Tab-separated table of C-alpha atoms in Angstrom:
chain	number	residue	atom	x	y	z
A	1	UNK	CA	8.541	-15.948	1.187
A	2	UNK	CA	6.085	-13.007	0.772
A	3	UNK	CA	6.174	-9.587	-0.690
A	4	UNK	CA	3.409	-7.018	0.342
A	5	UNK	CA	2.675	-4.410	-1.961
A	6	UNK	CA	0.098	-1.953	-0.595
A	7	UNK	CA	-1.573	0.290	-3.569
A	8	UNK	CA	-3.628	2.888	-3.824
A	9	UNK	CA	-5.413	2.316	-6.989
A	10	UNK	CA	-5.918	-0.732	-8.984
A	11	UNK	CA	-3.882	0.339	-11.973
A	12	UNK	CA	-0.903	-0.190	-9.524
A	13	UNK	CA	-1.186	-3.819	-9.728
A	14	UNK	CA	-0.049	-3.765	-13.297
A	15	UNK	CA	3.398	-1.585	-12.882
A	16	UNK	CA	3.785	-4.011	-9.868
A	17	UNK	CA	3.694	-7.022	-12.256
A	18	UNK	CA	5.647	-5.458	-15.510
A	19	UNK	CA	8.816	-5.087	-12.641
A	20	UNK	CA	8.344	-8.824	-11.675
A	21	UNK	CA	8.757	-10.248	-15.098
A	22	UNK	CA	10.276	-13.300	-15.189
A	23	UNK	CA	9.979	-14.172	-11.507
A	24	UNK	CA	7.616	-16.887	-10.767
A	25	UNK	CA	4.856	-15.619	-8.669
A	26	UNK	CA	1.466	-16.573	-7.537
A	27	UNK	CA	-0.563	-12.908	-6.964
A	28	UNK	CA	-3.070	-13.108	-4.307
A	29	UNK	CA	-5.289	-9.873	-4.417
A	30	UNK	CA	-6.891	-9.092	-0.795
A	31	UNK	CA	-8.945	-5.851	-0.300
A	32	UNK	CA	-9.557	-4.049	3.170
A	33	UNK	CA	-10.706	-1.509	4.765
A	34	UNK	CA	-8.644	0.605	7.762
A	35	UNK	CA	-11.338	2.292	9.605
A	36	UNK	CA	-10.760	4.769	12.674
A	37	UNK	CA	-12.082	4.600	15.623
A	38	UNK	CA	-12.218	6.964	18.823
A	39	UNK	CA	-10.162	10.137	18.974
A	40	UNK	CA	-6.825	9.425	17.303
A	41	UNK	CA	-7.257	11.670	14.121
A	42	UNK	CA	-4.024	13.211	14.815
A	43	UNK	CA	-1.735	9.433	14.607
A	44	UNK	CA	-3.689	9.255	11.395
A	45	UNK	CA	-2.970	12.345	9.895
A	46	UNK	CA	0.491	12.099	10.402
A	47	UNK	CA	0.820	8.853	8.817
A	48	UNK	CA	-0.888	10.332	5.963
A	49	UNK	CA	1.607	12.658	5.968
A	50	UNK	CA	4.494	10.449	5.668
A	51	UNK	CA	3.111	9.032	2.686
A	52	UNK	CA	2.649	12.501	1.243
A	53	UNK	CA	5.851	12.981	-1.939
A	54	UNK	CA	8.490	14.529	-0.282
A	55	UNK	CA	7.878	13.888	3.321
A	56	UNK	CA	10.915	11.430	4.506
A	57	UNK	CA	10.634	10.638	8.626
């Protein structure tokens, strides 16, 4: 089984593992890049905006 845990900022990684304690886990780290293309700036505001506090869709 996997668990996906998308973060911001590397400091994230280490409230991820404090609420795993005791679990046994291997943590594979994998950095990317999402990078637009074309003329869809709107779809990507707006999922900006969902992850904006307070905004619930």
């Amino acid at each position: 089984m996997w668990l996906l845990h998308f973060l911001k900022q590397k400091n994230d990684r280490e409230e991820i593992s404090k609420s795993m304690v005791g679990r046994t886990m291997c943590v594979l780290t994998v950095k990317f890049y999402i990078h637009a293309v074309g003329k869809r700036n709107e779809r990507i505001l707006k999922y900006r905006e969902l992850h904006q506090e307070g905004n619930k869709h």
